[in-house]
Short mmCIF file of C-alpha atoms and ligand atoms in Angstrom, two decimals:
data_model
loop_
_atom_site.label_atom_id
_atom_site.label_comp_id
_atom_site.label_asym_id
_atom_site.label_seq_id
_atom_site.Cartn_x
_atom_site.Cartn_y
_atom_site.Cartn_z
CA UNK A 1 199.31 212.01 279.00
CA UNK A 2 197.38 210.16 275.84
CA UNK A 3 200.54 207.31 276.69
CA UNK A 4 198.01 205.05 274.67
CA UNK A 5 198.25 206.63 271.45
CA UNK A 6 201.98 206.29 270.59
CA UNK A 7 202.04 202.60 271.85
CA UNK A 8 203.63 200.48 269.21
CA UNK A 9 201.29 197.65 267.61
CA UNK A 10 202.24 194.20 267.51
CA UNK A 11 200.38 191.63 265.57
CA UNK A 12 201.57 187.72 265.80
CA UNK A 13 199.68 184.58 265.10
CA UNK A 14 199.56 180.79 265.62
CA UNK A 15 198.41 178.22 263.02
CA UNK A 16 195.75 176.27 264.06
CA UNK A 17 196.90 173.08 264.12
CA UNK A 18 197.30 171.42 267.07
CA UNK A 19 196.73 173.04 270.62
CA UNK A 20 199.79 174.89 272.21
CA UNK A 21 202.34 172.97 273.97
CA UNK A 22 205.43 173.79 276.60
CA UNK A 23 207.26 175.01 273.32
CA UNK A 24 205.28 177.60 272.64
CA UNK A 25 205.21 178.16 276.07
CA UNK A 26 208.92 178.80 276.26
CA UNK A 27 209.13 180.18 272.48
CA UNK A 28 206.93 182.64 272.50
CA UNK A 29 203.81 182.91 275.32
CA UNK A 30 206.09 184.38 278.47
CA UNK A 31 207.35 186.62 275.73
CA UNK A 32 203.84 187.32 274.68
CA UNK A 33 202.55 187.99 278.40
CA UNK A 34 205.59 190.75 278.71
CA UNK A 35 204.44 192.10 275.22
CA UNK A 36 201.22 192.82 276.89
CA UNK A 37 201.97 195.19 279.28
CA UNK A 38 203.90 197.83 276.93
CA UNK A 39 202.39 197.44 273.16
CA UNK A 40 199.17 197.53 271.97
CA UNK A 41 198.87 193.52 270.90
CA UNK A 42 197.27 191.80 268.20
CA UNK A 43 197.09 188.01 268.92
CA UNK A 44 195.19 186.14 266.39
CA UNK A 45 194.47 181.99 265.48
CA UNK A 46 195.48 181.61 262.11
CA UNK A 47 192.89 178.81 260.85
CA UNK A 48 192.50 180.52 257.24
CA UNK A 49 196.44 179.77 257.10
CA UNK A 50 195.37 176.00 258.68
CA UNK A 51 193.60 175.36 255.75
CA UNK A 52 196.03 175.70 253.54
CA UNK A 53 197.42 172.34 254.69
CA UNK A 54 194.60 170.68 256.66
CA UNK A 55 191.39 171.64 254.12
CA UNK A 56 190.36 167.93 254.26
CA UNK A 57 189.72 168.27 257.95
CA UNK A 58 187.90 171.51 258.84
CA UNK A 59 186.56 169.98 261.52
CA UNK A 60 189.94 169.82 263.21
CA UNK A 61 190.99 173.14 262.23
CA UNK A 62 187.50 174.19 264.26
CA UNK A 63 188.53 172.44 267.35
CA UNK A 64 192.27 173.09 267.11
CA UNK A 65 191.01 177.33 266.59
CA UNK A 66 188.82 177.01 269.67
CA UNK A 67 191.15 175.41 272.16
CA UNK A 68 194.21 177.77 270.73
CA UNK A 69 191.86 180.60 272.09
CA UNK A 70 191.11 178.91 275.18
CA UNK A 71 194.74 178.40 275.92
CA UNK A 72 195.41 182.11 275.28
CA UNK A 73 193.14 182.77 278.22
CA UNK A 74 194.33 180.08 280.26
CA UNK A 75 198.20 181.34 279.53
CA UNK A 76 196.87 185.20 280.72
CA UNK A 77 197.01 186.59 277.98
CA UNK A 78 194.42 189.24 278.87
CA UNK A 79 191.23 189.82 276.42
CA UNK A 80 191.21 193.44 277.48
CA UNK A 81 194.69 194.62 277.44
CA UNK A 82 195.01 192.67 274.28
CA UNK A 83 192.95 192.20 271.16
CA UNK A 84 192.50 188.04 271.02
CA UNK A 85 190.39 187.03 268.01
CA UNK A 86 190.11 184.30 265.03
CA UNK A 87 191.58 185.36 261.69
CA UNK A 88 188.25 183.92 259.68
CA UNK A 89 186.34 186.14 261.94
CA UNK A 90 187.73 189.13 260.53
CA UNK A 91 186.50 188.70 256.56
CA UNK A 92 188.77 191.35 255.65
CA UNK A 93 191.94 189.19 255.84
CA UNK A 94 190.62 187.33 252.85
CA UNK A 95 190.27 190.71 251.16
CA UNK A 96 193.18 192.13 251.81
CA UNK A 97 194.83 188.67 250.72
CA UNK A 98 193.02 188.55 247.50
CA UNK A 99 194.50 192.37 246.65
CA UNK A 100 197.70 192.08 247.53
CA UNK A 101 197.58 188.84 245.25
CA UNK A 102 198.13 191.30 242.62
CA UNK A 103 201.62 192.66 243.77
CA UNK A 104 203.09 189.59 244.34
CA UNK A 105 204.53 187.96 241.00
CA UNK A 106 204.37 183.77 241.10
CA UNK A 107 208.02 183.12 240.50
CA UNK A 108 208.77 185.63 244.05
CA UNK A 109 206.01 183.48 245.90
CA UNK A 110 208.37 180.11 244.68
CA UNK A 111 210.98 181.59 246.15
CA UNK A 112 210.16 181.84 249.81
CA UNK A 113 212.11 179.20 251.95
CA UNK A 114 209.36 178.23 253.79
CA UNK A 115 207.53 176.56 250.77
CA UNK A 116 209.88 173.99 249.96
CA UNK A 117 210.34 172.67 253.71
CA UNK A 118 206.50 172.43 253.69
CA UNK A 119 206.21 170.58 250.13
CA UNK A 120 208.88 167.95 251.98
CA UNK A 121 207.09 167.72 254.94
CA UNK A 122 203.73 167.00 253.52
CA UNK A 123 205.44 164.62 250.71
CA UNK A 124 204.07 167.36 247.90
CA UNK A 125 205.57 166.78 244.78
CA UNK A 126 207.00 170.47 243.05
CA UNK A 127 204.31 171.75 241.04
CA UNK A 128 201.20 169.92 243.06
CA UNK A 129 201.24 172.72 245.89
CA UNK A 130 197.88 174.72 245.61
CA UNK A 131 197.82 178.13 245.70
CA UNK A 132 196.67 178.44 248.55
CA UNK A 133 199.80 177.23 249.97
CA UNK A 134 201.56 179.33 247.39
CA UNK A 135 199.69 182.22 248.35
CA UNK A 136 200.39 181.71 252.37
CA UNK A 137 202.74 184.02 252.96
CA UNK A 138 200.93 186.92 251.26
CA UNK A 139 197.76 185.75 253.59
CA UNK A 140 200.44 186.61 256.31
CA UNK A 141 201.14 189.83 255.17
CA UNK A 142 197.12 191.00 254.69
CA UNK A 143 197.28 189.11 258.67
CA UNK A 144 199.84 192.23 259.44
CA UNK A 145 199.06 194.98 257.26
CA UNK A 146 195.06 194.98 258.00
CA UNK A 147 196.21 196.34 261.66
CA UNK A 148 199.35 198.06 260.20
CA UNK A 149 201.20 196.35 263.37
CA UNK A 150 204.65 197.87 263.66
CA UNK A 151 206.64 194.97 265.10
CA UNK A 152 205.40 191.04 264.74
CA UNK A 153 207.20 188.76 267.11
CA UNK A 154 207.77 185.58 265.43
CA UNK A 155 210.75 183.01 264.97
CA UNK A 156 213.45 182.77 262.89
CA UNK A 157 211.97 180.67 260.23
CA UNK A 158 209.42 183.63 259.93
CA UNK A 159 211.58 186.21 258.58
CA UNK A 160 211.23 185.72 255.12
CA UNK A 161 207.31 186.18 255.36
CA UNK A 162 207.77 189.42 256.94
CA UNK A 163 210.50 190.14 254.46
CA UNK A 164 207.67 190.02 251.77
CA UNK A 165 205.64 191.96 253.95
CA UNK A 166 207.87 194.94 254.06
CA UNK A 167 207.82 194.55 250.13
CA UNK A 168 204.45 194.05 249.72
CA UNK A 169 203.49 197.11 251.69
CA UNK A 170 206.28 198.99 249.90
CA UNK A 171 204.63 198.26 246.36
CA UNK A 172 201.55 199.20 247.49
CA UNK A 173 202.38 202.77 249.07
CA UNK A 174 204.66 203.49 245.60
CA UNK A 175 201.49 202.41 243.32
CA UNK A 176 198.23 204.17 245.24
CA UNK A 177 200.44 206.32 248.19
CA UNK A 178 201.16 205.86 251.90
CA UNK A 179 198.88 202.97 253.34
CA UNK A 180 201.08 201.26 255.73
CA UNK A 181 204.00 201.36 257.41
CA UNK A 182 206.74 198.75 256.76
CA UNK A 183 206.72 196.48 259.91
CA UNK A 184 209.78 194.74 261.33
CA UNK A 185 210.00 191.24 262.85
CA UNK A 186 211.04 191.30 266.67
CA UNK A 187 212.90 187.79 266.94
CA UNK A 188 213.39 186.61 270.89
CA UNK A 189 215.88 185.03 272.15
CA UNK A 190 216.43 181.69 270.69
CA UNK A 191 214.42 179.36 273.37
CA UNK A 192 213.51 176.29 271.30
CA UNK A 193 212.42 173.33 273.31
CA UNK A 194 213.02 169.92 272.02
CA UNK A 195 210.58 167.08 271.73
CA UNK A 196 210.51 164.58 274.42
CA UNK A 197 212.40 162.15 271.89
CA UNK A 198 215.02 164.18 271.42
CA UNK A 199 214.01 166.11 268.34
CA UNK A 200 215.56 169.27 268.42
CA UNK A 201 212.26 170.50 267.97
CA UNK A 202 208.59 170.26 269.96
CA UNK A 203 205.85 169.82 267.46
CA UNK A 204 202.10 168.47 267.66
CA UNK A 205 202.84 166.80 264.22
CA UNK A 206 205.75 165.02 265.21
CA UNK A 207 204.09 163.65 268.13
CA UNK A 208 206.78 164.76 270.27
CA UNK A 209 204.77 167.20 272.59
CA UNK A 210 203.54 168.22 275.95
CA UNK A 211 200.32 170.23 275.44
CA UNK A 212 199.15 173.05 278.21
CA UNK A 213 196.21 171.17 278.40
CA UNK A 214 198.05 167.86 279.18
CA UNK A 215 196.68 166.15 282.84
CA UNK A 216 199.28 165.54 285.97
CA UNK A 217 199.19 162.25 285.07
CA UNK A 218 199.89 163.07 281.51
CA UNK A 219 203.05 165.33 282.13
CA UNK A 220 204.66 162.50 284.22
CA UNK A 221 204.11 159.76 281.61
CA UNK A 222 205.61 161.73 278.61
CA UNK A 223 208.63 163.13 281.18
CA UNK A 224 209.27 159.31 282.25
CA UNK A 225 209.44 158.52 278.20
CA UNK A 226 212.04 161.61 277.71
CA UNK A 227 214.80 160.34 276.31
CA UNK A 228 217.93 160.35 278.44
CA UNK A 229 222.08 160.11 278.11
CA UNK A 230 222.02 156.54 276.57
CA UNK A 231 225.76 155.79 278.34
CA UNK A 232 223.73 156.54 281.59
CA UNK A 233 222.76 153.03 282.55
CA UNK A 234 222.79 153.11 286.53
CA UNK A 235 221.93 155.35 288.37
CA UNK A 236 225.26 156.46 289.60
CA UNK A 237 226.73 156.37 285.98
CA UNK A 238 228.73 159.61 285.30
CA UNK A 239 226.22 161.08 282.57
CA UNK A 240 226.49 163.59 279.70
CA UNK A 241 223.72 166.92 280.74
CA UNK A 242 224.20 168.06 277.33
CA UNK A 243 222.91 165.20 275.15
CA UNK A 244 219.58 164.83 277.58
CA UNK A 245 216.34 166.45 276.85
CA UNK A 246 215.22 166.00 280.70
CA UNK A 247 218.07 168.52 281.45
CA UNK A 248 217.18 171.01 278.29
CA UNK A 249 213.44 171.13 280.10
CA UNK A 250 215.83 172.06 283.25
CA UNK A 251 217.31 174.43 281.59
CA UNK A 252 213.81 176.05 280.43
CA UNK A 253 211.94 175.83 283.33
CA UNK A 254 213.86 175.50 286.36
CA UNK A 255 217.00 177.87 285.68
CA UNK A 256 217.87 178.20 289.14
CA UNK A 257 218.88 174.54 289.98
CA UNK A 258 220.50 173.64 286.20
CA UNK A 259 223.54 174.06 287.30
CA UNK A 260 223.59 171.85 290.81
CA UNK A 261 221.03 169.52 288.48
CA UNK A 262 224.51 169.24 285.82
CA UNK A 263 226.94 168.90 288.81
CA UNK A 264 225.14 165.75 290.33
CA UNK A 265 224.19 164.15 286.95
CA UNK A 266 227.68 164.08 285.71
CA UNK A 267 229.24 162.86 289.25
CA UNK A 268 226.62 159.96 288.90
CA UNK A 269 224.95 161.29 292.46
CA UNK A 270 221.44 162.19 290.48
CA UNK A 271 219.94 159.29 288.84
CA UNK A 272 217.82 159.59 285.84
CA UNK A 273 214.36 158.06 287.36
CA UNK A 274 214.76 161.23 290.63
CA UNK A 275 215.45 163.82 287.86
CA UNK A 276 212.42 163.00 285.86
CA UNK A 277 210.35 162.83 288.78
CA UNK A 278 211.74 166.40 289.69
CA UNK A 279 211.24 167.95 286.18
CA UNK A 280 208.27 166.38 285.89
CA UNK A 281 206.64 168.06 289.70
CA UNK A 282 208.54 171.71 288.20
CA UNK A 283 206.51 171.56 285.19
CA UNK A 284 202.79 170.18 286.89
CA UNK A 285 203.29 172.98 289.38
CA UNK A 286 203.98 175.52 286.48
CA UNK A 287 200.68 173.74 284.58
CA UNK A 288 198.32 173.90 287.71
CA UNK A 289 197.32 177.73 287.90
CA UNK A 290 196.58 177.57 283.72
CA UNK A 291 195.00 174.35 284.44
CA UNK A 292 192.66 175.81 287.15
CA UNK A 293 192.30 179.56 284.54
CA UNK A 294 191.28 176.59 281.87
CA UNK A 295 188.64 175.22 284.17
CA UNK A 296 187.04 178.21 284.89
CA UNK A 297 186.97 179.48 281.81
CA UNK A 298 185.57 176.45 280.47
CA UNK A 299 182.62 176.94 283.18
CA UNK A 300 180.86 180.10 281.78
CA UNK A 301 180.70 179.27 277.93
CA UNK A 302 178.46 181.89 277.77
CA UNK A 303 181.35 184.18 278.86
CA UNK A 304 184.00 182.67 276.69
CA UNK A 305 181.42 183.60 273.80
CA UNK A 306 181.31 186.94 274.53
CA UNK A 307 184.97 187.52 275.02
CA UNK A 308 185.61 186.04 271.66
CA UNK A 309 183.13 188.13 270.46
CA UNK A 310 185.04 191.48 271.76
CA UNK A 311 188.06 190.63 270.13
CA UNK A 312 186.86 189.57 266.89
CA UNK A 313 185.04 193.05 266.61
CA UNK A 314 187.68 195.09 267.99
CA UNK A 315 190.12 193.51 265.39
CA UNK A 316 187.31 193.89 262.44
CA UNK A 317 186.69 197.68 263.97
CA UNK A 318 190.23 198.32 262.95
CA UNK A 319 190.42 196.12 259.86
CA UNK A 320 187.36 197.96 258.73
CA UNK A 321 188.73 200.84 258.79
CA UNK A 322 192.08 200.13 256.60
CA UNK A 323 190.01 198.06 254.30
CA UNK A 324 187.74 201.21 253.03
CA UNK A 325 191.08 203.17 252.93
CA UNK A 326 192.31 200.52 250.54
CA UNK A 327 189.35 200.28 248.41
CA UNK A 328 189.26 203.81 248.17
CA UNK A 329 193.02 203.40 246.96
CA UNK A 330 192.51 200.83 244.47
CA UNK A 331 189.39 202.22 243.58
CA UNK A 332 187.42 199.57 244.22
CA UNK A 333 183.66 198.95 245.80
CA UNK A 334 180.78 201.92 245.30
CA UNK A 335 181.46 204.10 242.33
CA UNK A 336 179.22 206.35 243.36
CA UNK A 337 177.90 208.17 240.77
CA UNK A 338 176.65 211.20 241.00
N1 LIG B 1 202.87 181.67 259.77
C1 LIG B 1 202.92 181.76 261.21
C2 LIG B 1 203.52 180.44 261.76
O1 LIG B 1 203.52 179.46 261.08
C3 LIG B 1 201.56 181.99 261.83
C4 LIG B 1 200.99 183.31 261.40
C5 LIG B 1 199.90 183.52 260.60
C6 LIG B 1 201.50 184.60 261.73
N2 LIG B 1 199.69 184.83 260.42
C7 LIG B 1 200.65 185.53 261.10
C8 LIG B 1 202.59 185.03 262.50
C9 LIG B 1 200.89 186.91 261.21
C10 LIG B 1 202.81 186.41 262.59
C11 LIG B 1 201.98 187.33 261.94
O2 LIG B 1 203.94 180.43 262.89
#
């Protein structure tokens, strides 16, 4: 049977900023690998939406795009089950982006959550954000509708952009007729990691990370910084599991032994120093195999090239594609007369 045909799309993106780290890992990369093997999957490096906060440092938003890619590899996420590619690669985004500019009124754009946390956390006064910042979450939505995905995994905080999404795509069907279907946001199960300092939550920004691309000897320095139960002073004080980040990373990545790991920390049998240690062998061994896939890949440039290549023109094939249907639509591009 054509099985291939009525698989479901899935488009989802990261920003580049930063490389990944072990909270995307657990937020939304073993979710990702499962995705694989039953959708047809869209996974693209958002560096036109990197820009919009990071245009004084293109050079960074370069780097950061080309080691995101790298670490999709690395992860398995596999080029030819899924479509891997780079959002600037695809022109069309920009198109679509500039169109659906029109549907969108200003005072709607003000009104999505997301800009306000990012004027706070980049110290942007109200009034001073670009519009290309304004205009982000309406990039997002040309990012989905271009591939008329059907289901975009993302977290909570993403909602509202896919909100707009469904609206934008609405407007657009009731003004030139069906384009593209209104596509839903598939949220996991809430599996946030915190930071090694105890921020509730791992980011590259807050310097609070442990990258997939971090060395052995990397992984046990930031695990022996992880900050512990501060009433746990010796190592056979009672301690609290629930206020230490070494035992949330237990939690995430070595399910199995949590609950002996809780037992012995709160008897005061498990010191802090042995449970680091511990956490911090779970996580090199989970590292090792997408350290060695990293190596590799990094070996045969020539072959990371090409596979780059494949998805970007695979995703533009398809982007192509809706683009002439929306020119068409909005009667836009070659007149041709006659
Ligand atoms: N805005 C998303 C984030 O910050 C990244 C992203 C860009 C995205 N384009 C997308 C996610 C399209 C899903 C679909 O995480």
């Amino acid at each position: 049977m054509e099985e291939k045909t009525v698989k479901k799309r899935i488009l989802t993106g990261d920003r580049a900023s930063g490389n990944l780290h072990l909270g995307h890992y657990v937020g939304s990369i073993v979710n990702r690998l499962k995705l694989q093997e039953m959708y047809d999957c869209y996974y693209m490096v958002a560096d036109l939406h990197a820009l919009t906060t990071h245009y004084e440092s293109p050079e960074e938003v370069r780097e950061s795009a080309k080691s995101i890619f790298v670490d999709y590899l690395s992860v398995g996420l596999d080029p030819y089950k899924s479509t891997l590619f780079i959002q600037s690669c695809v022109p069309e985004h920009s198109e679509l982006y500039l169109l659906f500019q029109m549907l969108v009124t200003i005072s709607r754009a003000e009104r999505i959550p997301t800009l306000k946390d990012k004027l706070e956390d980049l110290h942007i006064e109200e009034g001073l954000a670009s519009l290309g910042l304004l205009g982000y979450p309406v990039l997002q939505a040309a990012d989905i509708l271009l591939y008329r995905a059907d289901l975009v995994p993302v977290g909570e905080d993403q909602v509202s952009h896919i909100e707009l999404t469904r609206e934008i795509a609405r407007r657009f069907n009731y003004l030139y007729g069906q384009t593209f279907p209104e596509p839903e946001a598939m949220l996991s199960e809430v599996s946030r990691l915190p930071g090694i300092n105890g921020n509730k939550k791992m980011s590259k920004s807050l310097g609070n990370d442990i990258s997939l691309s971090a060395s052995k000897e990397e992984v046990r320095e930031k695990v022996k910084a992880m900050v512990t139960d501060p009433e746990k002073i010796r190592k056979d004080d009672p301690g609290h599991p629930d206020v230490c980040t070494v035992f949330a990373f237990h939690k995430a990545f070595n399910k199995e032994n949590a609950p002996y790991i809780e037992t012995a920390c709160k008897n005061g049998r498990l010191g802090c120093v042995a449970d680091k240690e511990d956490l911090a062998a779970i996580l090199n061994e989970l590292l090792d195999p997408i350290r060695e896939r990293r190596a590799q890949i990094l070996g045969n440039p020539k072959n990371l090239r090409e596979l780059l290549d494949m998805g970007n023109q695979k995703a533009r094939s398809v982007a192509s594609r809706t683009m002439e249907e929306v020119r068409e639509k909005m009667r836009i591009g070659n007149p041709r007369f006659g």
